[in-house]
Amino acid sequence: MAVIDNTNIMQIAIIVRDIRKTAENYAKAFGLPMPEIQDVPPVSEVPIFYRGERTDSRAKICCFNMGNIILELTEPDETPSGWKEFLDEHGQGVHHIGIQVTDRDAALEVLGTMGAGVNHVGYYPTGSYTFMDSMEQFGVNFNIKHGGEDNSDKLVASEWREG
């Protein structure tokens, strides 16, 4: 049995320089309504850690519902983050594949044994997302999404609090 359930691939995220222009192109090409472009929640609500340090990184995002997959466009700001790092190193492109998991620790462990490391983590009150630096191993980063957890201690933490 696979550690990461392959039926829960639910997101493809693309880093872009100009989210409005890119979103308009997707909407026109696929005949979809233009989605709302939003700022990621403030770090006071969703703490973000980048390479072990808390960051005040901000990004604009918008999502297209493409059947079983959400296509997410992300335009990072200039503050250090996994998003900004990708844009600086690779330019625009597919940043990650998002996978919803029931056992976050097991998913991180198996990817870690393959040499993928944690790059960027965001905590919601009852869930989290973890970008794994897996370009070398898979040609793309993974975003391990997990729900059903209590992150109240992490929401007020100023230090890296993994697991």
CSV table of N, CA and C in Angstrom, one decimal:
chain,number,residue,atom,x,y,z
A,1,MET,N,0.8,-1.2,0.0
A,1,MET,CA,0.0,0.0,0.0
A,1,MET,C,0.9,1.3,0.0
A,2,ALA,N,0.5,2.2,-0.8
A,2,ALA,CA,1.3,3.5,-0.9
A,2,ALA,C,1.1,4.3,0.4
A,3,VAL,N,2.2,5.0,0.7
A,3,VAL,CA,2.2,5.9,1.9
A,3,VAL,C,1.4,7.1,1.5
A,4,ILE,N,1.5,7.6,0.3
A,4,ILE,CA,0.8,8.8,-0.1
A,4,ILE,C,-0.3,8.3,-1.1
A,5,ASP,N,-1.5,8.5,-0.7
A,5,ASP,CA,-2.7,8.1,-1.5
A,5,ASP,C,-2.7,8.8,-2.8
A,6,ASN,N,-2.5,8.1,-3.9
A,6,ASN,CA,-2.5,8.7,-5.2
A,6,ASN,C,-3.8,9.1,-5.8
A,7,THR,N,-4.9,8.9,-5.1
A,7,THR,CA,-6.2,9.4,-5.5
A,7,THR,C,-6.5,10.7,-4.9
A,8,ASN,N,-5.6,11.3,-4.1
A,8,ASN,CA,-5.9,12.6,-3.5
A,8,ASN,C,-5.0,13.7,-4.1
A,9,ILE,N,-4.5,13.5,-5.3
A,9,ILE,CA,-3.9,14.6,-6.0
A,9,ILE,C,-5.0,15.6,-6.3
A,10,MET,N,-4.9,16.8,-5.8
A,10,MET,CA,-6.0,17.7,-5.9
A,10,MET,C,-5.7,19.1,-6.4
A,11,GLN,N,-4.4,19.4,-6.6
A,11,GLN,CA,-4.0,20.8,-7.0
A,11,GLN,C,-2.7,20.8,-7.8
A,12,ILE,N,-2.7,21.7,-8.8
A,12,ILE,CA,-1.5,22.0,-9.5
A,12,ILE,C,-1.4,23.6,-9.3
A,13,ALA,N,-0.2,24.0,-8.9
A,13,ALA,CA,0.0,25.4,-8.6
A,13,ALA,C,1.2,25.9,-9.5
A,14,ILE,N,0.9,27.0,-10.1
A,14,ILE,CA,1.8,27.7,-11.0
A,14,ILE,C,2.2,29.0,-10.4
A,15,ILE,N,3.5,29.3,-10.4
A,15,ILE,CA,4.1,30.6,-10.0
A,15,ILE,C,4.1,31.5,-11.2
A,16,VAL,N,3.6,32.7,-11.0
A,16,VAL,CA,3.5,33.6,-12.2
A,16,VAL,C,4.0,35.0,-11.7
A,17,ARG,N,4.4,35.8,-12.7
A,17,ARG,CA,4.9,37.2,-12.4
A,17,ARG,C,3.7,38.2,-12.4
A,18,ASP,N,2.7,37.9,-13.2
A,18,ASP,CA,1.5,38.8,-13.3
A,18,ASP,C,0.3,38.0,-13.2
A,19,ILE,N,-0.3,37.9,-12.0
A,19,ILE,CA,-1.4,37.0,-11.8
A,19,ILE,C,-2.7,37.5,-12.5
A,20,ARG,N,-2.9,38.8,-12.6
A,20,ARG,CA,-4.1,39.2,-13.3
A,20,ARG,C,-4.1,38.8,-14.8
A,21,LYS,N,-3.0,39.1,-15.5
A,21,LYS,CA,-2.8,38.8,-16.9
A,21,LYS,C,-2.9,37.3,-17.1
A,22,THR,N,-2.2,36.5,-16.3
A,22,THR,CA,-2.2,35.1,-16.5
A,22,THR,C,-3.6,34.5,-16.2
A,23,ALA,N,-4.3,35.0,-15.2
A,23,ALA,CA,-5.6,34.5,-14.9
A,23,ALA,C,-6.6,34.8,-16.0
A,24,GLU,N,-6.5,36.0,-16.5
A,24,GLU,CA,-7.3,36.4,-17.7
A,24,GLU,C,-7.1,35.5,-18.9
A,25,ASN,N,-5.9,35.1,-19.1
A,25,ASN,CA,-5.6,34.2,-20.2
A,25,ASN,C,-6.2,32.8,-20.0
A,26,TYR,N,-6.1,32.3,-18.7
A,26,TYR,CA,-6.7,31.0,-18.4
A,26,TYR,C,-8.2,31.1,-18.6
A,27,ALA,N,-8.8,32.1,-18.0
A,27,ALA,CA,-10.3,32.3,-18.1
A,27,ALA,C,-10.7,32.3,-19.6
A,28,LYS,N,-10.0,33.0,-20.4
A,28,LYS,CA,-10.4,33.1,-21.8
A,28,LYS,C,-10.2,31.8,-22.5
A,29,ALA,N,-9.0,31.2,-22.3
A,29,ALA,CA,-8.7,29.9,-23.0
A,29,ALA,C,-9.7,28.8,-22.7
A,30,PHE,N,-10.1,28.7,-21.4
A,30,PHE,CA,-10.9,27.6,-20.9
A,30,PHE,C,-12.4,28.0,-20.8
A,31,GLY,N,-12.7,29.2,-21.1
A,31,GLY,CA,-14.1,29.7,-21.0
A,31,GLY,C,-14.7,29.6,-19.6
A,32,LEU,N,-13.8,30.0,-18.7
A,32,LEU,CA,-14.2,30.0,-17.3
A,32,LEU,C,-14.3,31.5,-16.8
A,33,PRO,N,-15.1,31.7,-15.7
A,33,PRO,CA,-15.2,33.0,-15.2
A,33,PRO,C,-13.9,33.4,-14.5
A,34,MET,N,-13.6,34.6,-14.5
A,34,MET,CA,-12.4,35.2,-13.9
A,34,MET,C,-12.5,35.0,-12.4
A,35,PRO,N,-11.6,34.2,-11.8
A,35,PRO,CA,-11.7,34.1,-10.3
A,35,PRO,C,-11.3,35.3,-9.6
A,36,GLU,N,-11.7,35.4,-8.3
A,36,GLU,CA,-11.2,36.5,-7.5
A,36,GLU,C,-9.8,36.3,-7.2
A,37,ILE,N,-9.0,37.4,-7.3
A,37,ILE,CA,-7.6,37.4,-6.9
A,37,ILE,C,-7.5,37.8,-5.4
A,38,GLN,N,-7.0,37.0,-4.6
A,38,GLN,CA,-6.9,37.3,-3.2
A,38,GLN,C,-5.5,37.3,-2.7
A,39,ASP,N,-5.3,38.0,-1.6
A,39,ASP,CA,-4.0,37.9,-0.8
A,39,ASP,C,-4.1,36.7,0.0
A,40,VAL,N,-3.0,36.0,0.2
A,40,VAL,CA,-2.9,34.9,1.2
A,40,VAL,C,-3.3,35.5,2.5
A,41,PRO,N,-3.9,34.7,3.4
A,41,PRO,CA,-4.2,35.2,4.7
A,41,PRO,C,-3.0,35.8,5.4
A,42,PRO,N,-3.2,36.9,6.2
A,42,PRO,CA,-2.1,37.5,6.9
A,42,PRO,C,-1.4,36.5,7.8
A,43,VAL,N,-0.1,36.8,8.0
A,43,VAL,CA,0.7,35.9,8.8
A,43,VAL,C,0.2,35.8,10.3
A,44,SER,N,-0.6,36.8,10.7
A,44,SER,CA,-1.1,36.7,12.1
A,44,SER,C,-2.2,35.6,12.1
A,45,GLU,N,-2.8,35.3,11.0
A,45,GLU,CA,-3.8,34.2,10.9
A,45,GLU,C,-3.2,32.9,10.5
A,46,VAL,N,-2.2,32.9,9.5
A,46,VAL,CA,-1.6,31.7,9.0
A,46,VAL,C,-0.1,31.9,9.0
A,47,PRO,N,0.6,31.6,10.1
A,47,PRO,CA,2.0,31.7,10.1
A,47,PRO,C,2.7,30.9,9.0
A,48,ILE,N,3.7,31.5,8.4
A,48,ILE,CA,4.5,30.9,7.4
A,48,ILE,C,5.9,30.8,7.8
A,49,PHE,N,6.5,29.7,7.6
A,49,PHE,CA,7.9,29.4,7.9
A,49,PHE,C,8.6,29.0,6.6
A,50,TYR,N,9.7,29.7,6.3
A,50,TYR,CA,10.5,29.4,5.1
A,50,TYR,C,11.9,29.0,5.5
A,51,ARG,N,12.3,27.8,5.2
A,51,ARG,CA,13.6,27.3,5.5
A,51,ARG,C,13.9,27.5,7.0
A,52,GLY,N,12.9,27.2,7.8
A,52,GLY,CA,13.1,27.2,9.3
A,52,GLY,C,12.9,28.5,10.0
A,53,GLU,N,12.7,29.5,9.2
A,53,GLU,CA,12.5,30.9,9.8
A,53,GLU,C,11.1,31.4,9.5
A,54,ARG,N,10.5,32.1,10.5
A,54,ARG,CA,9.2,32.7,10.2
A,54,ARG,C,9.4,33.9,9.2
A,55,THR,N,8.5,34.0,8.3
A,55,THR,CA,8.6,35.0,7.3
A,55,THR,C,7.3,35.7,7.2
A,56,ASP,N,7.3,37.0,6.8
A,56,ASP,CA,6.1,37.8,6.6
A,56,ASP,C,5.7,37.8,5.1
A,57,SER,N,6.1,36.8,4.4
A,57,SER,CA,5.9,36.7,3.0
A,57,SER,C,4.4,36.8,2.7
A,58,ARG,N,4.1,37.5,1.6
A,58,ARG,CA,2.7,37.6,1.1
A,58,ARG,C,2.7,37.2,-0.4
A,59,ALA,N,1.5,36.8,-0.8
A,59,ALA,CA,1.4,36.4,-2.2
A,59,ALA,C,-0.1,36.6,-2.6
A,60,LYS,N,-0.3,36.8,-3.9
A,60,LYS,CA,-1.6,36.8,-4.4
A,60,LYS,C,-1.9,35.5,-5.0
A,61,ILE,N,-3.1,35.0,-4.8
A,61,ILE,CA,-3.5,33.7,-5.4
A,61,ILE,C,-4.9,33.8,-6.0
A,62,CYS,N,-5.2,32.9,-6.9
A,62,CYS,CA,-6.5,32.7,-7.5
A,62,CYS,C,-6.6,31.3,-7.9
A,63,CYS,N,-7.8,30.7,-7.9
A,63,CYS,CA,-8.0,29.3,-8.2
A,63,CYS,C,-9.1,29.1,-9.2
A,64,PHE,N,-8.8,28.2,-10.1
A,64,PHE,CA,-9.7,27.7,-11.1
A,64,PHE,C,-10.1,26.3,-10.8
A,65,ASN,N,-11.4,26.0,-10.8
A,65,ASN,CA,-11.9,24.6,-10.6
A,65,ASN,C,-11.9,24.0,-11.9
A,66,MET,N,-11.0,23.0,-12.1
A,66,MET,CA,-10.8,22.3,-13.4
A,66,MET,C,-11.2,20.8,-13.2
A,67,GLY,N,-12.4,20.6,-12.8
A,67,GLY,CA,-12.8,19.2,-12.6
A,67,GLY,C,-12.4,18.7,-11.3
A,68,ASN,N,-11.6,17.7,-11.3
A,68,ASN,CA,-11.1,17.1,-10.0
A,68,ASN,C,-9.8,17.8,-9.5
A,69,ILE,N,-9.3,18.8,-10.3
A,69,ILE,CA,-8.1,19.5,-9.9
A,69,ILE,C,-8.4,20.9,-9.7
A,70,ILE,N,-7.8,21.5,-8.8
A,70,ILE,CA,-7.8,23.0,-8.6
A,70,ILE,C,-6.5,23.5,-9.2
A,71,LEU,N,-6.6,24.4,-10.2
A,71,LEU,CA,-5.4,25.1,-10.7
A,71,LEU,C,-5.2,26.4,-10.0
A,72,GLU,N,-4.2,26.5,-9.3
A,72,GLU,CA,-3.9,27.7,-8.4
A,72,GLU,C,-2.8,28.5,-9.1
A,73,LEU,N,-3.0,29.8,-9.2
A,73,LEU,CA,-2.0,30.7,-9.7
A,73,LEU,C,-1.5,31.5,-8.5
A,74,THR,N,-0.2,31.6,-8.4
A,74,THR,CA,0.4,32.4,-7.2
A,74,THR,C,1.4,33.4,-7.7
A,75,GLU,N,1.3,34.6,-7.3
A,75,GLU,CA,2.2,35.7,-7.6
A,75,GLU,C,2.9,36.1,-6.3
A,76,PRO,N,4.1,35.7,-6.0
A,76,PRO,CA,4.8,36.0,-4.7
A,76,PRO,C,5.2,37.5,-4.7
A,77,ASP,N,5.3,38.0,-3.4
A,77,ASP,CA,5.9,39.3,-3.2
A,77,ASP,C,7.5,39.1,-3.2
A,78,GLU,N,8.2,40.2,-2.8
A,78,GLU,CA,9.6,40.1,-2.7
A,78,GLU,C,10.2,39.5,-1.5
A,79,THR,N,9.4,39.2,-0.5
A,79,THR,CA,9.8,38.6,0.8
A,79,THR,C,10.2,37.1,0.6
A,80,PRO,N,11.3,36.7,1.2
A,80,PRO,CA,11.7,35.3,1.1
A,80,PRO,C,10.6,34.3,1.4
A,81,SER,N,10.4,33.3,0.5
A,81,SER,CA,9.4,32.3,0.7
A,81,SER,C,9.7,31.2,-0.4
A,82,GLY,N,9.0,30.1,-0.2
A,82,GLY,CA,9.1,29.0,-1.2
A,82,GLY,C,8.7,29.5,-2.6
A,83,TRP,N,7.7,30.3,-2.6
A,83,TRP,CA,7.1,30.9,-3.9
A,83,TRP,C,8.2,31.7,-4.5
A,84,LYS,N,8.8,32.7,-3.8
A,84,LYS,CA,9.8,33.6,-4.3
A,84,LYS,C,11.0,32.9,-4.8
A,85,GLU,N,11.4,31.9,-4.0
A,85,GLU,CA,12.6,31.1,-4.3
A,85,GLU,C,12.4,30.4,-5.7
A,86,PHE,N,11.2,29.9,-5.9
A,86,PHE,CA,11.0,29.2,-7.1
A,86,PHE,C,11.0,30.2,-8.3
A,87,LEU,N,10.4,31.3,-8.2
A,87,LEU,CA,10.4,32.3,-9.2
A,87,LEU,C,11.8,32.8,-9.6
A,88,ASP,N,12.6,33.0,-8.5
A,88,ASP,CA,14.0,33.4,-8.7
A,88,ASP,C,14.8,32.4,-9.4
A,89,GLU,N,14.6,31.1,-9.1
A,89,GLU,CA,15.4,30.0,-9.6
A,89,GLU,C,14.9,29.5,-11.0
A,90,HIS,N,13.6,29.5,-11.2
A,90,HIS,CA,13.1,28.8,-12.3
A,90,HIS,C,12.2,29.7,-13.2
A,91,GLY,N,11.9,30.9,-12.8
A,91,GLY,CA,11.0,31.7,-13.5
A,91,GLY,C,9.5,31.2,-13.3
A,92,GLN,N,8.7,31.5,-14.2
A,92,GLN,CA,7.3,31.1,-14.1
A,92,GLN,C,7.2,29.6,-14.4
A,93,GLY,N,6.3,28.9,-13.7
A,93,GLY,CA,6.1,27.5,-14.0
A,93,GLY,C,5.4,26.8,-12.9
A,94,VAL,N,5.3,25.4,-13.1
A,94,VAL,CA,4.6,24.6,-12.1
A,94,VAL,C,5.5,24.5,-10.9
A,95,HIS,N,4.9,25.0,-9.8
A,95,HIS,CA,5.6,25.1,-8.5
A,95,HIS,C,5.4,23.8,-7.7
A,96,HIS,N,4.2,23.3,-7.7
A,96,HIS,CA,3.9,22.1,-6.9
A,96,HIS,C,2.7,21.4,-7.3
A,97,ILE,N,2.6,20.2,-6.9
A,97,ILE,CA,1.4,19.3,-7.0
A,97,ILE,C,0.9,19.2,-5.6
A,98,GLY,N,-0.3,19.5,-5.3
A,98,GLY,CA,-0.9,19.4,-4.0
A,98,GLY,C,-1.6,18.1,-3.8
A,99,ILE,N,-1.3,17.5,-2.6
A,99,ILE,CA,-1.8,16.2,-2.3
A,99,ILE,C,-2.4,16.2,-0.9
A,100,GLN,N,-3.7,15.9,-0.8
A,100,GLN,CA,-4.3,15.8,0.5
A,100,GLN,C,-4.0,14.5,1.2
A,101,VAL,N,-3.5,14.5,2.4
A,101,VAL,CA,-3.1,13.3,3.0
A,101,VAL,C,-3.8,13.1,4.4
A,102,THR,N,-3.9,11.9,4.8
A,102,THR,CA,-4.5,11.7,6.2
A,102,THR,C,-3.4,11.5,7.2
A,103,ASP,N,-2.2,11.2,6.8
A,103,ASP,CA,-1.0,11.0,7.7
A,103,ASP,C,0.1,11.9,7.2
A,104,ARG,N,0.1,13.1,7.7
A,104,ARG,CA,1.1,14.1,7.3
A,104,ARG,C,2.5,13.6,7.6
A,105,ASP,N,2.7,13.1,8.8
A,105,ASP,CA,4.1,12.7,9.3
A,105,ASP,C,4.6,11.6,8.4
A,106,ALA,N,3.8,10.6,8.0
A,106,ALA,CA,4.2,9.5,7.2
A,106,ALA,C,4.6,10.0,5.8
A,107,ALA,N,3.8,10.9,5.3
A,107,ALA,CA,4.1,11.5,3.9
A,107,ALA,C,5.4,12.2,3.9
A,108,LEU,N,5.6,13.1,5.0
A,108,LEU,CA,6.9,13.8,5.1
A,108,LEU,C,8.1,12.9,5.3
A,109,GLU,N,7.8,11.8,6.0
A,109,GLU,CA,8.9,10.9,6.3
A,109,GLU,C,9.3,10.1,5.0
A,110,VAL,N,8.4,9.6,4.3
A,110,VAL,CA,8.7,8.9,3.0
A,110,VAL,C,9.4,9.8,2.0
A,111,LEU,N,8.9,11.0,1.9
A,111,LEU,CA,9.6,12.0,1.0
A,111,LEU,C,11.0,12.3,1.5
A,112,GLY,N,11.1,12.5,2.8
A,112,GLY,CA,12.4,12.7,3.4
A,112,GLY,C,13.4,11.6,3.2
A,113,THR,N,13.0,10.4,3.2
A,113,THR,CA,13.9,9.3,3.0
A,113,THR,C,14.4,9.3,1.5
A,114,MET,N,13.7,9.9,0.7
A,114,MET,CA,14.1,10.1,-0.7
A,114,MET,C,14.9,11.3,-1.0
A,115,GLY,N,15.2,12.1,0.1
A,115,GLY,CA,16.0,13.2,0.0
A,115,GLY,C,15.3,14.6,-0.1
A,116,ALA,N,14.0,14.5,-0.1
A,116,ALA,CA,13.2,15.8,-0.2
A,116,ALA,C,13.1,16.4,1.2
A,117,GLY,N,13.3,17.7,1.3
A,117,GLY,CA,13.2,18.4,2.6
A,117,GLY,C,12.1,19.4,2.6
A,118,VAL,N,11.7,19.7,3.9
A,118,VAL,CA,10.7,20.8,4.1
A,118,VAL,C,11.3,22.1,3.7
A,119,ASN,N,10.5,22.9,2.9
A,119,ASN,CA,11.0,24.2,2.4
A,119,ASN,C,10.2,25.3,3.0
A,120,HIS,N,8.8,25.1,3.1
A,120,HIS,CA,7.9,26.2,3.4
A,120,HIS,C,6.7,25.5,4.1
A,121,VAL,N,6.3,26.1,5.2
A,121,VAL,CA,5.1,25.5,5.9
A,121,VAL,C,4.2,26.6,6.3
A,122,GLY,N,2.9,26.4,6.1
A,122,GLY,CA,1.9,27.3,6.6
A,122,GLY,C,0.8,26.6,7.5
A,123,TYR,N,0.5,27.2,8.6
A,123,TYR,CA,-0.5,26.6,9.5
A,123,TYR,C,-1.8,27.3,9.5
A,124,TYR,N,-2.9,26.6,9.3
A,124,TYR,CA,-4.2,27.1,9.5
A,124,TYR,C,-4.7,26.6,10.9
A,125,PRO,N,-5.8,27.1,11.5
A,125,PRO,CA,-6.2,26.6,12.8
A,125,PRO,C,-6.4,25.1,12.8
A,126,THR,N,-6.9,24.5,11.7
A,126,THR,CA,-7.2,23.1,11.8
A,126,THR,C,-6.6,22.3,10.6
A,127,GLY,N,-5.5,22.9,10.0
A,127,GLY,CA,-4.8,22.2,8.9
A,127,GLY,C,-3.5,22.9,8.6
A,128,SER,N,-2.8,22.3,7.7
A,128,SER,CA,-1.5,22.8,7.3
A,128,SER,C,-1.2,22.5,5.9
A,129,TYR,N,-0.2,23.2,5.3
A,129,TYR,CA,0.4,22.8,4.1
A,129,TYR,C,1.9,22.9,4.2
A,130,THR,N,2.5,21.9,3.6
A,130,THR,CA,4.0,21.8,3.7
A,130,THR,C,4.6,21.6,2.3
A,131,PHE,N,5.4,22.6,1.8
A,131,PHE,CA,6.0,22.5,0.5
A,131,PHE,C,7.3,21.6,0.7
A,132,MET,N,7.4,20.6,0.0
A,132,MET,CA,8.6,19.7,0.0
A,132,MET,C,9.5,20.1,-1.2
A,133,ASP,N,10.8,20.3,-0.9
A,133,ASP,CA,11.8,20.6,-1.9
A,133,ASP,C,12.1,19.2,-2.6
A,134,SER,N,11.3,18.9,-3.6
A,134,SER,CA,11.4,17.6,-4.3
A,134,SER,C,11.7,17.7,-5.8
A,135,MET,N,12.2,18.8,-6.2
A,135,MET,CA,12.5,19.0,-7.6
A,135,MET,C,13.5,18.0,-8.1
A,136,GLU,N,14.5,17.7,-7.3
A,136,GLU,CA,15.6,16.8,-7.7
A,136,GLU,C,15.0,15.3,-7.9
A,137,GLN,N,14.1,15.0,-7.0
A,137,GLN,CA,13.6,13.6,-7.0
A,137,GLN,C,12.4,13.4,-7.9
A,138,PHE,N,11.6,14.5,-8.1
A,138,PHE,CA,10.3,14.3,-8.9
A,138,PHE,C,10.1,15.3,-10.0
A,139,GLY,N,11.0,16.3,-10.1
A,139,GLY,CA,10.9,17.3,-11.2
A,139,GLY,C,9.8,18.3,-10.8
A,140,VAL,N,9.3,18.3,-9.6
A,140,VAL,CA,8.3,19.2,-9.1
A,140,VAL,C,8.3,19.2,-7.6
A,141,ASN,N,7.9,20.2,-7.0
A,141,ASN,CA,7.7,20.2,-5.5
A,141,ASN,C,6.4,19.6,-5.2
A,142,PHE,N,6.3,19.1,-4.0
A,142,PHE,CA,5.0,18.5,-3.5
A,142,PHE,C,4.5,19.5,-2.4
A,143,ASN,N,3.2,19.6,-2.4
A,143,ASN,CA,2.5,20.4,-1.3
A,143,ASN,C,1.7,19.3,-0.5
A,144,ILE,N,2.1,19.0,0.7
A,144,ILE,CA,1.4,18.0,1.5
A,144,ILE,C,0.4,18.8,2.3
A,145,LYS,N,-0.8,18.5,2.0
A,145,LYS,CA,-2.0,19.2,2.7
A,145,LYS,C,-2.6,18.3,3.7
A,146,HIS,N,-2.8,18.8,4.9
A,146,HIS,CA,-3.4,18.0,5.9
A,146,HIS,C,-4.4,18.7,6.7
A,147,GLY,N,-5.5,18.1,7.1
A,147,GLY,CA,-6.5,18.7,7.9
A,147,GLY,C,-6.8,17.9,9.1
A,148,GLY,N,-7.7,18.4,10.0
A,148,GLY,CA,-8.0,17.7,11.2
A,148,GLY,C,-7.0,17.8,12.3
A,149,GLU,N,-6.2,18.8,12.3
A,149,GLU,CA,-5.2,19.0,13.4
A,149,GLU,C,-5.5,20.2,14.1
A,150,ASP,N,-5.0,20.3,15.3
A,150,ASP,CA,-5.1,21.5,16.2
A,150,ASP,C,-3.8,22.2,16.1
A,151,ASN,N,-3.8,23.4,15.5
A,151,ASN,CA,-2.5,24.1,15.4
A,151,ASN,C,-2.6,25.4,16.2
A,152,SER,N,-3.4,25.4,17.2
A,152,SER,CA,-3.5,26.6,18.0
A,152,SER,C,-2.1,27.1,18.6
A,153,ASP,N,-1.3,26.1,19.0
A,153,ASP,CA,0.0,26.5,19.5
A,153,ASP,C,0.9,27.1,18.5
A,154,LYS,N,0.8,26.6,17.2
A,154,LYS,CA,1.6,27.1,16.1
A,154,LYS,C,1.2,28.5,15.7
A,155,LEU,N,-0.1,28.8,15.9
A,155,LEU,CA,-0.6,30.1,15.4
A,155,LEU,C,0.0,31.3,16.1
A,156,VAL,N,0.4,31.1,17.3
A,156,VAL,CA,1.0,32.2,18.1
A,156,VAL,C,2.5,32.0,18.2
A,157,ALA,N,3.1,30.9,17.7
A,157,ALA,CA,4.5,30.7,17.8
A,157,ALA,C,5.3,31.6,16.9
A,158,SER,N,6.5,32.0,17.4
A,158,SER,CA,7.3,32.8,16.6
A,158,SER,C,8.5,32.0,16.1
A,159,GLU,N,8.6,30.7,16.5
A,159,GLU,CA,9.7,29.8,16.1
A,159,GLU,C,9.1,28.7,15.3
A,160,TRP,N,10.0,28.1,14.5
A,160,TRP,CA,9.7,26.9,13.7
A,160,TRP,C,9.2,25.8,14.6
A,161,ARG,N,8.0,25.3,14.4
A,161,ARG,CA,7.4,24.3,15.2
A,161,ARG,C,6.9,23.2,14.3
A,162,GLU,N,7.8,22.3,13.9
A,162,GLU,CA,7.4,21.2,13.0
A,162,GLU,C,6.9,20.1,13.8
A,163,GLY,N,5.8,19.5,13.3
A,163,GLY,CA,5.1,18.3,13.8
A,163,GLY,C,4.5,18.4,15.1
